[in-house]
CSV table of N, CA and C in Angstrom, one decimal:
chain,number,residue,atom,x,y,z
A,1,ASP,N,26.4,-132.6,-158.7
A,1,ASP,CA,25.4,-133.6,-158.8
A,1,ASP,C,24.2,-133.4,-157.9
A,2,LYS,N,24.3,-132.5,-157.0
A,2,LYS,CA,23.2,-132.2,-156.1
A,2,LYS,C,22.1,-131.3,-156.7
A,3,VAL,N,22.5,-130.6,-157.8
A,3,VAL,CA,21.6,-129.7,-158.5
A,3,VAL,C,21.2,-130.4,-159.8
A,4,ASN,N,19.9,-130.5,-160.0
A,4,ASN,CA,19.4,-131.1,-161.3
A,4,ASN,C,18.7,-130.1,-162.2
A,5,THR,N,18.3,-128.9,-161.7
A,5,THR,CA,17.6,-128.0,-162.5
A,5,THR,C,18.2,-126.6,-162.3
A,6,PHE,N,18.3,-125.9,-163.4
A,6,PHE,CA,18.9,-124.5,-163.5
A,6,PHE,C,17.9,-123.6,-164.1
A,7,ILE,N,17.7,-122.4,-163.4
A,7,ILE,CA,16.9,-121.4,-164.0
A,7,ILE,C,17.8,-120.2,-164.3
A,8,PHE,N,17.7,-119.8,-165.6
A,8,PHE,CA,18.5,-118.7,-166.1
A,8,PHE,C,17.6,-117.5,-166.4
A,9,ASP,N,18.0,-116.3,-166.0
A,9,ASP,CA,17.4,-115.1,-166.5
A,9,ASP,C,18.0,-115.0,-168.0
A,10,CYS,N,17.3,-114.2,-168.8
A,10,CYS,CA,17.8,-114.2,-170.2
A,10,CYS,C,18.6,-112.9,-170.5
A,11,ASP,N,18.1,-111.8,-170.3
A,11,ASP,CA,18.8,-110.5,-170.7
A,11,ASP,C,19.9,-110.3,-169.7
A,12,GLY,N,21.1,-110.2,-170.1
A,12,GLY,CA,22.2,-109.9,-169.3
A,12,GLY,C,22.9,-111.2,-168.7
A,13,VAL,N,22.2,-112.4,-168.9
A,13,VAL,CA,22.8,-113.6,-168.4
A,13,VAL,C,23.0,-114.6,-169.6
A,14,ILE,N,22.0,-114.7,-170.5
A,14,ILE,CA,22.2,-115.5,-171.7
A,14,ILE,C,22.6,-114.6,-172.9
A,15,TRP,N,22.0,-113.5,-173.0
A,15,TRP,CA,22.4,-112.6,-174.1
A,15,TRP,C,22.4,-111.1,-173.6
A,16,ARG,N,23.0,-110.3,-174.4
A,16,ARG,CA,23.0,-108.9,-174.2
A,16,ARG,C,22.7,-108.3,-175.5
A,17,GLY,N,21.5,-107.7,-175.6
A,17,GLY,CA,21.0,-107.2,-176.8
A,17,GLY,C,20.7,-108.3,-177.8
A,18,ASP,N,21.4,-108.3,-178.9
A,18,ASP,CA,21.3,-109.4,-179.9
A,18,ASP,C,22.5,-110.2,-180.0
A,19,SER,N,23.3,-110.3,-178.9
A,19,SER,CA,24.5,-111.1,-178.9
A,19,SER,C,24.5,-112.0,-177.7
A,20,VAL,N,24.9,-113.3,-178.0
A,20,VAL,CA,24.9,-114.3,-176.9
A,20,VAL,C,26.2,-113.9,-176.1
A,21,ILE,N,26.1,-114.1,-174.8
A,21,ILE,CA,27.2,-113.8,-173.9
A,21,ILE,C,28.2,-115.0,-174.0
A,22,GLU,N,29.5,-114.6,-173.9
A,22,GLU,CA,30.6,-115.5,-174.1
A,22,GLU,C,30.5,-116.7,-173.2
A,23,GLN,N,30.7,-117.9,-173.7
A,23,GLN,CA,30.7,-119.2,-173.0
A,23,GLN,C,29.3,-119.7,-172.7
A,24,VAL,N,28.2,-119.0,-173.0
A,24,VAL,CA,26.9,-119.5,-172.7
A,24,VAL,C,26.6,-120.8,-173.5
A,25,PRO,N,26.9,-120.8,-174.8
A,25,PRO,CA,26.6,-122.1,-175.5
A,25,PRO,C,27.3,-123.3,-174.9
A,26,GLU,N,28.5,-123.1,-174.6
A,26,GLU,CA,29.3,-124.2,-174.0
A,26,GLU,C,28.7,-124.7,-172.6
A,27,VAL,N,28.3,-123.7,-171.8
A,27,VAL,CA,27.8,-124.0,-170.5
A,27,VAL,C,26.5,-124.8,-170.7
A,28,LEU,N,25.6,-124.3,-171.5
A,28,LEU,CA,24.3,-124.9,-171.7
A,28,LEU,C,24.5,-126.4,-172.3
A,29,ASP,N,25.4,-126.5,-173.3
A,29,ASP,CA,25.7,-127.8,-173.8
A,29,ASP,C,26.2,-128.8,-172.8
A,30,TYR,N,27.1,-128.3,-171.9
A,30,TYR,CA,27.6,-129.1,-170.8
A,30,TYR,C,26.5,-129.5,-169.9
A,31,LEU,N,25.7,-128.6,-169.5
A,31,LEU,CA,24.6,-129.0,-168.5
A,31,LEU,C,23.7,-130.0,-169.1
A,32,ARG,N,23.4,-129.8,-170.4
A,32,ARG,CA,22.5,-130.8,-171.1
A,32,ARG,C,23.2,-132.2,-171.1
A,33,SER,N,24.5,-132.2,-171.4
A,33,SER,CA,25.2,-133.5,-171.5
A,33,SER,C,25.2,-134.2,-170.1
A,34,GLN,N,25.0,-133.4,-169.1
A,34,GLN,CA,25.0,-134.0,-167.7
A,34,GLN,C,23.6,-134.3,-167.3
A,35,GLY,N,22.6,-134.2,-168.2
A,35,GLY,CA,21.2,-134.5,-167.9
A,35,GLY,C,20.5,-133.5,-167.1
A,36,LYS,N,21.0,-132.3,-167.0
A,36,LYS,CA,20.4,-131.3,-166.2
A,36,LYS,C,19.2,-130.6,-166.9
A,37,ARG,N,18.2,-130.2,-166.2
A,37,ARG,CA,17.1,-129.5,-166.7
A,37,ARG,C,17.3,-128.0,-166.6
A,38,MET,N,16.8,-127.3,-167.6
A,38,MET,CA,17.1,-125.8,-167.7
A,38,MET,C,15.8,-125.1,-168.0
A,39,PHE,N,15.6,-124.0,-167.4
A,39,PHE,CA,14.5,-123.1,-167.7
A,39,PHE,C,15.0,-121.7,-167.8
A,40,PHE,N,14.4,-120.9,-168.7
A,40,PHE,CA,14.8,-119.6,-169.1
A,40,PHE,C,13.7,-118.6,-168.8
A,41,VAL,N,13.9,-117.6,-168.0
A,41,VAL,CA,12.9,-116.7,-167.5
A,41,VAL,C,13.2,-115.3,-167.9
A,42,THR,N,12.2,-114.6,-168.2
A,42,THR,CA,12.3,-113.1,-168.6
A,42,THR,C,11.1,-112.4,-168.2
A,43,ASN,N,11.2,-111.2,-167.7
A,43,ASN,CA,10.1,-110.3,-167.4
A,43,ASN,C,9.8,-109.4,-168.6
A,44,ASN,N,10.4,-109.6,-169.7
A,44,ASN,CA,10.2,-108.8,-170.9
A,44,ASN,C,9.0,-109.4,-171.7
A,45,SER,N,7.9,-108.6,-171.8
A,45,SER,CA,6.7,-109.2,-172.5
A,45,SER,C,6.6,-108.8,-174.0
A,46,THR,N,7.7,-108.3,-174.5
A,46,THR,CA,7.6,-107.9,-176.0
A,46,THR,C,7.5,-109.1,-176.9
A,47,LYS,N,7.9,-110.3,-176.4
A,47,LYS,CA,7.8,-111.5,-177.3
A,47,LYS,C,7.1,-112.6,-176.6
A,48,SER,N,6.5,-113.5,-177.4
A,48,SER,CA,5.8,-114.7,-176.9
A,48,SER,C,6.9,-115.7,-176.7
A,49,ARG,N,6.6,-116.9,-176.2
A,49,ARG,CA,7.5,-118.0,-176.2
A,49,ARG,C,8.1,-118.3,-177.6
A,50,LYS,N,7.2,-118.3,-178.5
A,50,LYS,CA,7.6,-118.5,-179.9
A,50,LYS,C,8.6,-117.5,-180.4
A,51,GLY,N,8.4,-116.2,-180.0
A,51,GLY,CA,9.3,-115.2,-180.4
A,51,GLY,C,10.7,-115.4,-179.7
A,52,TYR,N,10.6,-115.7,-178.4
A,52,TYR,CA,11.9,-116.0,-177.7
A,52,TYR,C,12.6,-117.2,-178.2
A,53,LEU,N,11.8,-118.2,-178.6
A,53,LEU,CA,12.4,-119.4,-179.2
A,53,LEU,C,13.2,-119.0,-180.5
A,54,GLY,N,12.6,-118.1,-181.3
A,54,GLY,CA,13.3,-117.6,-182.4
A,54,GLY,C,14.6,-116.9,-182.1
A,55,LYS,N,14.6,-116.2,-181.0
A,55,LYS,CA,15.8,-115.5,-180.6
A,55,LYS,C,16.9,-116.5,-180.1
A,56,PHE,N,16.5,-117.4,-179.3
A,56,PHE,CA,17.4,-118.5,-178.9
A,56,PHE,C,18.0,-119.2,-180.1
A,57,THR,N,17.2,-119.6,-181.0
A,57,THR,CA,17.6,-120.3,-182.2
A,57,THR,C,18.6,-119.4,-183.0
A,58,GLY,N,18.2,-118.1,-183.2
A,58,GLY,CA,19.0,-117.2,-183.9
A,58,GLY,C,20.4,-117.0,-183.3
A,59,LEU,N,20.5,-117.2,-182.0
A,59,LEU,CA,21.8,-117.1,-181.3
A,59,LEU,C,22.5,-118.4,-181.3
A,60,GLY,N,22.0,-119.4,-181.9
A,60,GLY,CA,22.6,-120.7,-182.0
A,60,GLY,C,22.5,-121.5,-180.7
A,61,LEU,N,21.4,-121.3,-179.9
A,61,LEU,CA,21.2,-122.0,-178.7
A,61,LEU,C,20.0,-123.0,-178.9
A,62,ASN,N,20.2,-124.2,-178.4
A,62,ASN,CA,19.3,-125.2,-178.6
A,62,ASN,C,18.4,-125.2,-177.3
A,63,VAL,N,17.2,-124.6,-177.4
A,63,VAL,CA,16.3,-124.5,-176.3
A,63,VAL,C,14.9,-124.8,-176.8
A,64,LYS,N,14.1,-125.5,-176.0
A,64,LYS,CA,12.7,-125.8,-176.3
A,64,LYS,C,11.7,-124.8,-175.8
A,65,ALA,N,10.6,-124.6,-176.5
A,65,ALA,CA,9.6,-123.6,-176.1
A,65,ALA,C,9.2,-123.9,-174.7
A,66,GLU,N,9.1,-125.2,-174.3
A,66,GLU,CA,8.6,-125.5,-173.0
A,66,GLU,C,9.5,-125.1,-171.8
A,67,GLU,N,10.7,-124.7,-172.2
A,67,GLU,CA,11.7,-124.3,-171.2
A,67,GLU,C,11.7,-122.8,-171.0
A,68,ILE,N,10.9,-122.1,-171.8
A,68,ILE,CA,10.9,-120.6,-171.8
A,68,ILE,C,9.7,-120.1,-171.0
A,69,PHE,N,9.9,-119.2,-170.0
A,69,PHE,CA,8.8,-118.7,-169.2
A,69,PHE,C,9.0,-117.2,-169.2
A,70,SER,N,8.1,-116.5,-170.0
A,70,SER,CA,8.1,-115.1,-170.1
A,70,SER,C,6.9,-114.5,-169.3
A,71,SER,N,7.0,-113.2,-169.0
A,71,SER,CA,5.8,-112.6,-168.3
A,71,SER,C,4.6,-112.7,-169.2
A,72,SER,N,4.7,-112.7,-170.5
A,72,SER,CA,3.5,-112.8,-171.3
A,72,SER,C,2.9,-114.2,-171.2
A,73,PHE,N,3.7,-115.2,-171.1
A,73,PHE,CA,3.2,-116.6,-170.9
A,73,PHE,C,2.6,-116.7,-169.5
A,74,ALA,N,3.2,-116.1,-168.5
A,74,ALA,CA,2.7,-116.2,-167.1
A,74,ALA,C,1.4,-115.6,-167.0
A,75,ALA,N,1.2,-114.4,-167.6
A,75,ALA,CA,-0.1,-113.7,-167.6
A,75,ALA,C,-1.2,-114.6,-168.2
A,76,ALA,N,-0.9,-115.1,-169.4
A,76,ALA,CA,-1.9,-115.9,-170.1
A,76,ALA,C,-2.2,-117.2,-169.4
A,77,ALA,N,-1.2,-117.8,-168.8
A,77,ALA,CA,-1.4,-119.1,-168.0
A,77,ALA,C,-2.3,-118.8,-166.8
A,78,TYR,N,-2.0,-117.7,-166.2
A,78,TYR,CA,-2.9,-117.3,-165.0
A,78,TYR,C,-4.3,-117.1,-165.4
A,79,LEU,N,-4.5,-116.4,-166.5
A,79,LEU,CA,-5.9,-116.2,-166.9
A,79,LEU,C,-6.6,-117.5,-167.3
A,80,GLU,N,-5.8,-118.4,-167.9
A,80,GLU,CA,-6.4,-119.7,-168.1
A,80,GLU,C,-6.7,-120.5,-166.8
A,81,GLU,N,-5.8,-120.4,-165.9
A,81,GLU,CA,-6.0,-121.1,-164.6
A,81,GLU,C,-7.3,-120.6,-163.9
A,82,ILE,N,-7.6,-119.3,-164.0
A,82,ILE,CA,-8.8,-118.8,-163.3
A,82,ILE,C,-10.0,-118.9,-164.2
A,83,ASN,N,-9.9,-119.5,-165.3
A,83,ASN,CA,-11.0,-119.7,-166.3
A,83,ASN,C,-11.6,-118.3,-166.7
A,84,PHE,N,-10.7,-117.4,-167.1
A,84,PHE,CA,-11.2,-116.1,-167.5
A,84,PHE,C,-12.1,-116.1,-168.6
A,85,LYS,N,-11.9,-117.0,-169.6
A,85,LYS,CA,-12.8,-117.1,-170.7
A,85,LYS,C,-14.3,-117.2,-170.3
A,86,ALA,N,-14.5,-117.9,-169.2
A,86,ALA,CA,-15.9,-118.2,-168.8
A,86,ALA,C,-16.6,-116.9,-168.4
A,87,THR,N,-15.9,-115.8,-168.1
A,87,THR,CA,-16.5,-114.6,-167.7
A,87,THR,C,-17.2,-113.9,-168.9
A,88,GLY,N,-16.8,-114.2,-170.1
A,88,GLY,CA,-17.3,-113.6,-171.3
A,88,GLY,C,-16.7,-112.2,-171.5
A,89,LYS,N,-15.7,-111.8,-170.7
A,89,LYS,CA,-15.1,-110.5,-170.9
A,89,LYS,C,-13.8,-110.6,-171.7
A,90,LYS,N,-13.3,-109.4,-172.0
A,90,LYS,CA,-12.0,-109.4,-172.7
A,90,LYS,C,-11.0,-108.8,-171.8
A,91,VAL,N,-9.7,-109.1,-172.1
A,91,VAL,CA,-8.6,-108.5,-171.5
A,91,VAL,C,-8.2,-107.3,-172.3
A,92,TYR,N,-7.9,-106.2,-171.6
A,92,TYR,CA,-7.4,-105.0,-172.3
A,92,TYR,C,-5.9,-105.1,-172.2
A,93,VAL,N,-5.2,-105.3,-173.3
A,93,VAL,CA,-3.7,-105.4,-173.3
A,93,VAL,C,-3.1,-104.0,-173.4
A,94,ILE,N,-2.3,-103.7,-172.4
A,94,ILE,CA,-1.5,-102.5,-172.4
A,94,ILE,C,0.0,-103.0,-172.5
A,95,GLY,N,0.5,-103.2,-173.7
A,95,GLY,CA,1.8,-103.8,-173.8
A,95,GLY,C,2.0,-104.2,-175.2
A,96,GLU,N,2.9,-105.1,-175.4
A,96,GLU,CA,3.4,-105.5,-176.7
A,96,GLU,C,2.8,-106.8,-177.3
A,97,VAL,N,3.1,-107.1,-178.5
A,97,VAL,CA,2.5,-108.2,-179.2
A,97,VAL,C,2.8,-109.6,-178.5
A,98,GLY,N,3.8,-109.7,-177.7
A,98,GLY,CA,4.1,-111.0,-177.1
A,98,GLY,C,2.9,-111.4,-176.2
A,99,ILE,N,2.3,-110.4,-175.5
A,99,ILE,CA,1.1,-110.7,-174.7
A,99,ILE,C,0.0,-111.2,-175.5
A,100,GLN,N,-0.3,-110.5,-176.6
A,100,GLN,CA,-1.4,-110.9,-177.5
A,100,GLN,C,-1.2,-112.3,-178.1
A,101,GLU,N,0.0,-112.6,-178.5
A,101,GLU,CA,0.3,-113.9,-179.0
A,101,GLU,C,0.0,-115.0,-178.0
A,102,GLU,N,0.4,-114.8,-176.8
A,102,GLU,CA,0.2,-115.8,-175.8
A,102,GLU,C,-1.3,-116.0,-175.4
A,103,LEU,N,-2.0,-114.9,-175.4
A,103,LEU,CA,-3.5,-114.9,-175.2
A,103,LEU,C,-4.1,-115.6,-176.3
A,104,ASP,N,-3.7,-115.4,-177.6
A,104,ASP,CA,-4.3,-116.0,-178.7
A,104,ASP,C,-4.1,-117.6,-178.7
A,105,LEU,N,-2.9,-118.0,-178.2
A,105,LEU,CA,-2.7,-119.4,-178.1
A,105,LEU,C,-3.7,-120.1,-177.2
A,106,LEU,N,-4.2,-119.4,-176.2
A,106,LEU,CA,-5.2,-120.0,-175.3
A,106,LEU,C,-6.6,-119.5,-175.6
A,107,ASP,N,-6.8,-118.9,-176.7
A,107,ASP,CA,-8.1,-118.4,-177.1
A,107,ASP,C,-8.7,-117.5,-176.1
A,108,ILE,N,-7.9,-116.7,-175.4
A,108,ILE,CA,-8.4,-115.7,-174.5
A,108,ILE,C,-8.7,-114.4,-175.2
A,109,PRO,N,-10.0,-114.0,-175.2
A,109,PRO,CA,-10.3,-112.7,-175.9
A,109,PRO,C,-9.6,-111.5,-175.4
A,110,HIS,N,-9.2,-110.6,-176.3
A,110,HIS,CA,-8.5,-109.4,-175.8
A,110,HIS,C,-8.7,-108.3,-176.8
A,111,THR,N,-8.4,-107.1,-176.4
A,111,THR,CA,-8.4,-105.9,-177.2
A,111,THR,C,-7.2,-105.1,-176.7
A,112,GLY,N,-6.9,-104.0,-177.4
A,112,GLY,CA,-5.8,-103.1,-177.1
A,112,GLY,C,-4.5,-103.6,-177.7
A,113,GLY,N,-3.4,-103.5,-177.0
A,113,GLY,CA,-2.1,-103.9,-177.6
A,113,GLY,C,-1.4,-102.8,-178.2
A,114,PRO,N,-0.3,-103.1,-178.9
A,114,PRO,CA,0.6,-102.0,-179.5
A,114,PRO,C,-0.1,-101.2,-180.6
A,115,SER,N,-1.1,-101.7,-181.2
A,115,SER,CA,-1.8,-100.9,-182.3
A,115,SER,C,-2.8,-99.9,-181.7
A,116,ASP,N,-3.0,-100.0,-180.4
A,116,ASP,CA,-4.0,-99.1,-179.8
A,116,ASP,C,-3.3,-98.0,-179.1
A,117,LYS,N,-2.8,-97.0,-179.9
A,117,LYS,CA,-2.1,-95.9,-179.3
A,117,LYS,C,-2.8,-94.6,-179.4
């Protein structure tokens, strides 16, 4: 009862590859039934929050997009926080589509990405 919020890493804690780790659904359901808050973090930028939401859903896990914090989301949120758009410049993305999707959600101009090889 002393802990109200849980932060879970995703890869190796919630899932391994494309398989949910044993007992994870039951643990998450129990924590929710107890009114606990949960957040899911990953340093993998290949997917946006929407992409990760699809992965959670595909694994049968009931998670909200607002509970997912990826490095792609963190980078876009930071650029929004410092008002990067006002500079009139573009971000050069060296990475995967997840970064581009998060930048697009905030209308942050960018170039590069996975197609720029």
